[in-house]
Short mmCIF file of C-alpha atoms in Angstrom, two decimals:
data_model
loop_
_atom_site.label_atom_id
_atom_site.label_comp_id
_atom_site.label_asym_id
_atom_site.label_seq_id
_atom_site.Cartn_x
_atom_site.Cartn_y
_atom_site.Cartn_z
CA MET A 1 15.83 -80.55 -95.71
CA LEU A 2 17.69 -77.40 -96.69
CA ARG A 3 16.20 -74.00 -96.20
CA ARG A 4 16.57 -71.32 -98.79
CA LYS A 5 17.54 -67.82 -97.86
CA PRO A 6 14.60 -65.39 -97.90
CA THR A 7 14.11 -63.72 -101.25
CA ARG A 8 13.81 -59.98 -101.45
CA LEU A 9 10.61 -58.52 -102.84
CA GLU A 10 10.82 -55.28 -104.72
CA LEU A 11 7.78 -53.16 -105.43
CA LYS A 12 7.56 -51.36 -108.71
CA LEU A 13 5.69 -48.16 -109.39
CA ASP A 14 2.94 -50.13 -111.17
CA ASP A 15 2.47 -52.29 -108.08
CA THR A 16 1.98 -49.34 -105.76
CA GLU A 17 -0.43 -47.67 -108.19
CA GLU A 18 -2.45 -50.86 -108.49
CA PHE A 19 -2.53 -51.19 -104.69
CA GLU A 20 -3.81 -47.63 -104.27
CA CYS A 21 -6.46 -48.20 -106.96
CA VAL A 22 -7.72 -51.40 -105.31
CA LYS A 23 -7.68 -49.72 -101.91
CA LYS A 24 -9.87 -46.87 -103.19
CA GLU A 25 -12.29 -49.32 -104.82
CA LEU A 26 -12.66 -51.22 -101.54
CA GLU A 27 -13.35 -48.00 -99.65
CA VAL A 28 -16.01 -46.96 -102.14
CA SER A 29 -17.65 -50.39 -102.10
CA SER A 30 -17.63 -50.53 -98.29
CA HIS A 31 -19.43 -47.17 -98.15
CA SER A 32 -22.07 -48.37 -100.60
CA ILE A 33 -22.58 -51.54 -98.55
CA MET A 34 -23.02 -49.50 -95.39
CA ASP A 35 -25.66 -47.38 -97.16
CA LYS A 36 -27.62 -50.50 -98.07
CA TRP A 37 -27.33 -52.05 -94.59
CA ASP A 38 -30.79 -52.42 -93.09
CA GLY A 39 -29.86 -53.33 -89.53
CA LYS A 40 -30.24 -57.10 -89.72
CA THR A 41 -28.12 -59.18 -87.44
CA ARG A 42 -25.80 -61.87 -88.73
CA GLU A 43 -28.20 -64.55 -87.53
CA GLN A 44 -31.15 -62.95 -89.33
CA MET A 45 -29.19 -62.72 -92.58
CA ILE A 46 -28.20 -66.39 -92.35
CA ASN A 47 -31.78 -67.44 -91.57
CA GLU A 48 -33.04 -65.47 -94.55
CA ARG A 49 -30.40 -66.96 -96.84
CA ILE A 50 -31.29 -70.55 -95.90
CA SER A 51 -35.06 -69.81 -95.82
CA TYR A 52 -35.37 -70.64 -92.12
CA LYS A 53 -38.20 -68.90 -90.28
CA PRO A 54 -37.84 -69.40 -86.54
CA HIS A 55 -41.06 -69.52 -84.56
CA PRO A 56 -41.20 -67.62 -81.27
CA LYS A 57 -41.47 -69.74 -78.15
CA PRO A 58 -44.87 -69.55 -76.43
CA ASN A 59 -44.84 -67.88 -73.01
CA THR A 60 -48.34 -68.72 -71.80
CA LEU A 61 -48.87 -71.47 -69.24
CA PRO A 62 -51.48 -73.56 -71.18
CA SER A 63 -49.31 -73.62 -74.29
CA LEU A 64 -46.36 -74.92 -72.25
CA PHE A 65 -48.27 -78.01 -71.10
CA GLY A 66 -50.41 -78.50 -74.19
CA ASN A 67 -54.07 -79.46 -74.15
CA LEU A 68 -54.67 -81.98 -71.39
#
């Protein structure tokens, strides 16, 4: 199979302006996300999203062996 020679990409003034605009929007949105961040871990956010409520493991001796 034949390989083509690499093509040259040329940026126009519109392209650079659009890039700067998108870059500013991302910076602004990332700051607003950080303001809303409430300290949840990734695992907690996933559990909340899938409606999973993990139960803590019991640490007392009778609860480990059940009711005999």
